[in-house]
Amino acid sequence: VFEKLWCEVLREEGSPASSVIEAACGSANDYRFFDSFGLARLIHYTGFDLCEKNIANARAQFPKAHFEVRNAFETGYTEKSFDYCIAHDLLEHLSPTGLEIAVAELCRITRRALSIGFFQMHEGGEHIVRRVDNYHINTLSLPRVRELFARQGATVQAVHINTILQRQFGCGTFYNDSAYNSRC
């Protein structure tokens, strides 16, 4: 349903106007929706991921899009290189120190706004840090995330996904109840 609506809305839109960087793009996880919804032709997209195999998969699926192997801790891009940055399901997988470094780096390379998707967030006062081998599956604290972005000069507008689905579309609670999206 949403794909059809977006395609109709974007059908008459003109040439690309904004640059978008996607951190931890995986194997074109979000770009495939940009492409199928008609948004890809309207943006200057760059996706990066730490995993070379993910980038190889993304390039094979979408050879006209731009994908690179880079690290969210130190991307190598110049300051304010991109209008917008998106990252989904990345920050919960970082150590507390890594979280601070990645947020600072994503804010550094972004001019206008960031859209960050969180699959594990709560409104309590502290992060719940769970290290699994060399990986993390953390539940992040919304107040602490707000503070972290504020130190970078950004304000966080957070939306609890199930709440917005219920209010805007009358959908039942079927999505991950710990999922949030935020605009910084």
PDB file of C-alpha atoms in Angstrom:
ATOM      1  CA  VAL A   1       0.000   0.000   0.000  1.00  0.00           C
ATOM      2  CA  PHE A   2       2.722   2.487   1.000  1.00  0.00           C
ATOM      3  CA  GLU A   3       4.799   1.644  -2.062  1.00  0.00           C
ATOM      4  CA  LYS A   4       1.863   2.457  -4.341  1.00  0.00           C
ATOM      5  CA  LEU A   5       1.129   5.723  -2.499  1.00  0.00           C
ATOM      6  CA  TRP A   6       4.764   6.884  -2.582  1.00  0.00           C
ATOM      7  CA  CYS A   7       5.142   6.007  -6.265  1.00  0.00           C
ATOM      8  CA  GLU A   8       2.065   8.090  -7.097  1.00  0.00           C
ATOM      9  CA  VAL A   9       3.201  11.072  -5.013  1.00  0.00           C
ATOM     10  CA  LEU A  10       6.750  11.027  -6.406  1.00  0.00           C
ATOM     11  CA  ARG A  11       5.842  10.368 -10.056  1.00  0.00           C
ATOM     12  CA  GLU A  12       5.889  14.063 -11.046  1.00  0.00           C
ATOM     13  CA  GLU A  13       8.904  15.103  -8.958  1.00  0.00           C
ATOM     14  CA  GLY A  14      11.930  16.509 -10.772  1.00  0.00           C
ATOM     15  CA  SER A  15      15.676  16.039 -10.611  1.00  0.00           C
ATOM     16  CA  PRO A  16      17.795  15.099  -7.580  1.00  0.00           C
ATOM     17  CA  ALA A  17      18.138  17.871  -5.054  1.00  0.00           C
ATOM     18  CA  SER A  18      19.559  16.400  -1.845  1.00  0.00           C
ATOM     19  CA  SER A  19      22.509  14.228  -0.950  1.00  0.00           C
ATOM     20  CA  VAL A  20      21.813  11.314   1.375  1.00  0.00           C
ATOM     21  CA  ILE A  21      24.307   9.115   3.211  1.00  0.00           C
ATOM     22  CA  GLU A  22      23.198   5.835   4.735  1.00  0.00           C
ATOM     23  CA  ALA A  23      25.396   4.429   7.498  1.00  0.00           C
ATOM     24  CA  ALA A  24      25.471   0.648   7.898  1.00  0.00           C
ATOM     25  CA  CYS A  25      23.565   0.200   4.644  1.00  0.00           C
ATOM     26  CA  GLY A  26      24.016  -3.569   4.666  1.00  0.00           C
ATOM     27  CA  SER A  27      23.210  -5.214   1.346  1.00  0.00           C
ATOM     28  CA  ALA A  28      21.179  -2.167   0.205  1.00  0.00           C
ATOM     29  CA  ASN A  29      18.657  -2.770   2.989  1.00  0.00           C
ATOM     30  CA  ASP A  30      16.960   0.626   2.702  1.00  0.00           C
ATOM     31  CA  TYR A  31      18.080   1.583  -0.787  1.00  0.00           C
ATOM     32  CA  ARG A  32      15.909  -1.172  -2.291  1.00  0.00           C
ATOM     33  CA  PHE A  33      12.861   0.702  -0.940  1.00  0.00           C
ATOM     34  CA  PHE A  34      14.154   4.033  -2.248  1.00  0.00           C
ATOM     35  CA  ASP A  35      14.426   2.360  -5.630  1.00  0.00           C
ATOM     36  CA  SER A  36      11.055   0.577  -5.643  1.00  0.00           C
ATOM     37  CA  PHE A  37       9.170   3.607  -4.246  1.00  0.00           C
ATOM     38  CA  GLY A  38      10.631   5.977  -6.868  1.00  0.00           C
ATOM     39  CA  LEU A  39      12.741   8.005  -4.459  1.00  0.00           C
ATOM     40  CA  ALA A  40      16.203   6.845  -5.613  1.00  0.00           C
ATOM     41  CA  ARG A  41      16.092   8.965  -8.758  1.00  0.00           C
ATOM     42  CA  LEU A  42      15.410  12.066  -6.646  1.00  0.00           C
ATOM     43  CA  ILE A  43      18.435  11.874  -4.335  1.00  0.00           C
ATOM     44  CA  HIS A  44      22.211  11.685  -4.601  1.00  0.00           C
ATOM     45  CA  TYR A  45      22.646   8.515  -2.533  1.00  0.00           C
ATOM     46  CA  THR A  46      25.756   7.069  -0.915  1.00  0.00           C
ATOM     47  CA  GLY A  47      25.601   3.978   1.264  1.00  0.00           C
ATOM     48  CA  PHE A  48      28.427   2.649   3.392  1.00  0.00           C
ATOM     49  CA  ASP A  49      28.981  -0.427   5.478  1.00  0.00           C
ATOM     50  CA  LEU A  50      31.903  -1.956   7.336  1.00  0.00           C
ATOM     51  CA  CYS A  51      31.343  -5.373   5.744  1.00  0.00           C
ATOM     52  CA  GLU A  52      32.856  -5.774   2.279  1.00  0.00           C
ATOM     53  CA  LYS A  53      30.446  -8.637   1.454  1.00  0.00           C
ATOM     54  CA  ASN A  54      27.441  -6.368   2.143  1.00  0.00           C
ATOM     55  CA  ILE A  55      28.852  -3.723  -0.195  1.00  0.00           C
ATOM     56  CA  ALA A  56      29.526  -6.321  -2.902  1.00  0.00           C
ATOM     57  CA  ASN A  57      25.906  -7.542  -2.570  1.00  0.00           C
ATOM     58  CA  ALA A  58      24.551  -3.963  -2.706  1.00  0.00           C
ATOM     59  CA  ARG A  59      26.611  -3.121  -5.801  1.00  0.00           C
ATOM     60  CA  ALA A  60      25.463  -6.314  -7.535  1.00  0.00           C
ATOM     61  CA  GLN A  61      21.790  -5.490  -6.870  1.00  0.00           C
ATOM     62  CA  PHE A  62      22.032  -1.783  -7.711  1.00  0.00           C
ATOM     63  CA  PRO A  63      25.056  -1.110  -9.941  1.00  0.00           C
ATOM     64  CA  LYS A  64      24.000   2.501 -10.611  1.00  0.00           C
ATOM     65  CA  ALA A  65      23.929   3.411  -6.902  1.00  0.00           C
ATOM     66  CA  HIS A  66      27.019   4.415  -4.922  1.00  0.00           C
ATOM     67  CA  PHE A  67      28.151   2.050  -2.143  1.00  0.00           C
ATOM     68  CA  GLU A  68      31.444   2.121  -0.228  1.00  0.00           C
ATOM     69  CA  VAL A  69      33.233   0.181   2.508  1.00  0.00           C
ATOM     70  CA  ARG A  70      33.648   2.628   5.383  1.00  0.00           C
ATOM     71  CA  ASN A  71      33.535   2.712   9.179  1.00  0.00           C
ATOM     72  CA  ALA A  72      30.970   4.774  11.123  1.00  0.00           C
ATOM     73  CA  PHE A  73      33.662   5.689  13.652  1.00  0.00           C
ATOM     74  CA  GLU A  74      35.792   7.440  11.035  1.00  0.00           C
ATOM     75  CA  THR A  75      34.128   7.753   7.639  1.00  0.00           C
ATOM     76  CA  GLY A  76      36.781   9.831   5.908  1.00  0.00           C
ATOM     77  CA  TYR A  77      34.178  12.218   4.477  1.00  0.00           C
ATOM     78  CA  THR A  78      34.697  15.941   4.874  1.00  0.00           C
ATOM     79  CA  GLU A  79      32.648  17.931   7.348  1.00  0.00           C
ATOM     80  CA  LYS A  80      29.008  18.540   6.311  1.00  0.00           C
ATOM     81  CA  SER A  81      29.415  16.446   3.121  1.00  0.00           C
ATOM     82  CA  PHE A  82      25.773  15.299   2.994  1.00  0.00           C
ATOM     83  CA  ASP A  83      22.399  16.993   3.405  1.00  0.00           C
ATOM     84  CA  TYR A  84      20.836  14.035   5.194  1.00  0.00           C
ATOM     85  CA  CYS A  85      22.009  10.917   6.992  1.00  0.00           C
ATOM     86  CA  ILE A  86      19.987   7.806   7.697  1.00  0.00           C
ATOM     87  CA  ALA A  87      20.948   4.877   9.890  1.00  0.00           C
ATOM     88  CA  HIS A  88      18.733   2.035  11.002  1.00  0.00           C
ATOM     89  CA  ASP A  89      19.543  -0.624  13.570  1.00  0.00           C
ATOM     90  CA  LEU A  90      23.160   0.483  13.940  1.00  0.00           C
ATOM     91  CA  LEU A  91      23.608   2.344  17.202  1.00  0.00           C
ATOM     92  CA  GLU A  92      22.294  -0.435  19.470  1.00  0.00           C
ATOM     93  CA  HIS A  93      25.131  -2.666  18.243  1.00  0.00           C
ATOM     94  CA  LEU A  94      27.925  -0.404  19.470  1.00  0.00           C
ATOM     95  CA  SER A  95      29.711  -0.215  22.797  1.00  0.00           C
ATOM     96  CA  PRO A  96      28.877   2.906  24.827  1.00  0.00           C
ATOM     97  CA  THR A  97      32.163   4.492  23.682  1.00  0.00           C
ATOM     98  CA  GLY A  98      31.534   3.420  20.094  1.00  0.00           C
ATOM     99  CA  LEU A  99      28.033   4.902  20.273  1.00  0.00           C
ATOM    100  CA  GLU A 100      29.451   8.313  21.213  1.00  0.00           C
ATOM    101  CA  ILE A 101      32.090   8.182  18.483  1.00  0.00           C
ATOM    102  CA  ALA A 102      29.620   7.123  15.768  1.00  0.00           C
ATOM    103  CA  VAL A 103      27.050   9.776  16.718  1.00  0.00           C
ATOM    104  CA  ALA A 104      29.737  12.480  16.646  1.00  0.00           C
ATOM    105  CA  GLU A 105      30.938  11.286  13.232  1.00  0.00           C
ATOM    106  CA  LEU A 106      27.441  11.069  11.690  1.00  0.00           C
ATOM    107  CA  CYS A 107      26.611  14.545  12.986  1.00  0.00           C
ATOM    108  CA  ARG A 108      29.935  15.861  11.661  1.00  0.00           C
ATOM    109  CA  ILE A 109      29.291  14.742   8.077  1.00  0.00           C
ATOM    110  CA  THR A 110      25.616  15.822   7.960  1.00  0.00           C
ATOM    111  CA  ARG A 111      24.400  19.349   7.104  1.00  0.00           C
ATOM    112  CA  ARG A 112      20.647  19.287   7.621  1.00  0.00           C
ATOM    113  CA  ALA A 113      19.162  16.313   9.500  1.00  0.00           C
ATOM    114  CA  LEU A 114      19.606  12.701  10.529  1.00  0.00           C
ATOM    115  CA  SER A 115      16.920  10.017  10.605  1.00  0.00           C
ATOM    116  CA  ILE A 116      17.875   7.254  12.991  1.00  0.00           C
ATOM    117  CA  GLY A 117      15.910   4.040  13.456  1.00  0.00           C
ATOM    118  CA  PHE A 118      16.224   2.191  16.755  1.00  0.00           C
ATOM    119  CA  PHE A 119      15.009  -1.370  17.224  1.00  0.00           C
ATOM    120  CA  GLN A 120      15.768  -1.384  20.959  1.00  0.00           C
ATOM    121  CA  MET A 121      14.981   1.771  22.910  1.00  0.00           C
ATOM    122  CA  HIS A 122      13.242   2.580  26.175  1.00  0.00           C
ATOM    123  CA  GLU A 123      12.374   5.726  28.058  1.00  0.00           C
ATOM    124  CA  GLY A 124      14.328   4.806  31.192  1.00  0.00           C
ATOM    125  CA  GLY A 125      17.318   6.783  32.379  1.00  0.00           C
ATOM    126  CA  GLU A 126      20.180   4.443  31.460  1.00  0.00           C
ATOM    127  CA  HIS A 127      21.255   2.324  28.515  1.00  0.00           C
ATOM    128  CA  ILE A 128      20.962  -1.417  29.033  1.00  0.00           C
ATOM    129  CA  VAL A 129      24.275  -2.671  27.672  1.00  0.00           C
ATOM    130  CA  ARG A 130      24.445  -6.301  26.573  1.00  0.00           C
ATOM    131  CA  ARG A 131      27.743  -7.429  25.114  1.00  0.00           C
ATOM    132  CA  VAL A 132      27.671 -10.676  23.146  1.00  0.00           C
ATOM    133  CA  ASP A 133      31.225 -11.644  22.179  1.00  0.00           C
ATOM    134  CA  ASN A 134      32.517  -8.708  20.074  1.00  0.00           C
ATOM    135  CA  TYR A 135      29.019  -7.431  19.424  1.00  0.00           C
ATOM    136  CA  HIS A 136      26.374  -5.527  21.373  1.00  0.00           C
ATOM    137  CA  ILE A 137      22.611  -5.892  21.508  1.00  0.00           C
ATOM    138  CA  ASN A 138      21.839  -2.875  23.678  1.00  0.00           C
ATOM    139  CA  THR A 139      18.587  -1.237  24.634  1.00  0.00           C
ATOM    140  CA  LEU A 140      19.275   2.466  24.443  1.00  0.00           C
ATOM    141  CA  SER A 141      17.832   5.098  26.761  1.00  0.00           C
ATOM    142  CA  LEU A 142      15.878   7.809  24.941  1.00  0.00           C
ATOM    143  CA  PRO A 143      16.927  10.508  27.476  1.00  0.00           C
ATOM    144  CA  ARG A 144      20.605   9.494  27.134  1.00  0.00           C
ATOM    145  CA  VAL A 145      20.348   9.471  23.322  1.00  0.00           C
ATOM    146  CA  ARG A 146      18.846  12.960  23.456  1.00  0.00           C
ATOM    147  CA  GLU A 147      21.775  14.114  25.615  1.00  0.00           C
ATOM    148  CA  LEU A 148      24.286  12.504  23.273  1.00  0.00           C
ATOM    149  CA  PHE A 149      22.898  14.285  20.203  1.00  0.00           C
ATOM    150  CA  ALA A 150      22.537  17.551  22.157  1.00  0.00           C
ATOM    151  CA  ARG A 151      26.302  17.490  22.795  1.00  0.00           C
ATOM    152  CA  GLN A 152      26.664  17.543  18.995  1.00  0.00           C
ATOM    153  CA  GLY A 153      24.288  20.510  18.683  1.00  0.00           C
ATOM    154  CA  ALA A 154      21.298  18.435  17.524  1.00  0.00           C
ATOM    155  CA  THR A 155      17.795  18.163  18.927  1.00  0.00           C
ATOM    156  CA  VAL A 156      16.077  14.768  18.870  1.00  0.00           C
ATOM    157  CA  GLN A 157      12.443  14.362  17.907  1.00  0.00           C
ATOM    158  CA  ALA A 158      11.624  10.733  18.715  1.00  0.00           C
ATOM    159  CA  VAL A 159       8.574   8.729  17.702  1.00  0.00           C
ATOM    160  CA  HIS A 160       7.541   5.400  19.190  1.00  0.00           C
ATOM    161  CA  ILE A 161       6.648   3.389  16.076  1.00  0.00           C
ATOM    162  CA  ASN A 162       3.671   1.469  17.507  1.00  0.00           C
ATOM    163  CA  THR A 163       2.169   4.664  18.911  1.00  0.00           C
ATOM    164  CA  ILE A 164       2.343   6.508  15.597  1.00  0.00           C
ATOM    165  CA  LEU A 165       0.967   3.498  13.690  1.00  0.00           C
ATOM    166  CA  GLN A 166      -1.976   3.337  16.074  1.00  0.00           C
ATOM    167  CA  ARG A 167      -2.689   7.080  16.060  1.00  0.00           C
ATOM    168  CA  GLN A 168      -2.173   7.768  12.362  1.00  0.00           C
ATOM    169  CA  PHE A 169      -3.361   4.550  10.761  1.00  0.00           C
ATOM    170  CA  GLY A 170      -5.403   2.699  13.387  1.00  0.00           C
ATOM    171  CA  CYS A 171      -3.054  -0.269  13.171  1.00  0.00           C
ATOM    172  CA  GLY A 172      -2.906  -2.697  16.040  1.00  0.00           C
ATOM    173  CA  THR A 173       0.284  -3.272  17.976  1.00  0.00           C
ATOM    174  CA  PHE A 174       2.085  -5.604  15.626  1.00  0.00           C
ATOM    175  CA  TYR A 175       5.448  -3.909  15.259  1.00  0.00           C
ATOM    176  CA  ASN A 176       8.421  -4.260  17.613  1.00  0.00           C
ATOM    177  CA  ASP A 177       7.272  -2.440  20.760  1.00  0.00           C
ATOM    178  CA  SER A 178      10.817  -1.223  21.484  1.00  0.00           C
ATOM    179  CA  ALA A 179      11.233   0.428  18.069  1.00  0.00           C
ATOM    180  CA  TYR A 180      11.608   4.191  17.729  1.00  0.00           C
ATOM    181  CA  ASN A 181      12.514   6.503  14.908  1.00  0.00           C
ATOM    182  CA  SER A 182      14.090   9.852  15.507  1.00  0.00           C
ATOM    183  CA  ARG A 183      14.907  12.958  13.563  1.00  0.00           C
ATOM    184  CA  CYS A 184      17.941  14.875  14.730  1.00  0.00           C
TER     185      CYS A 184
END
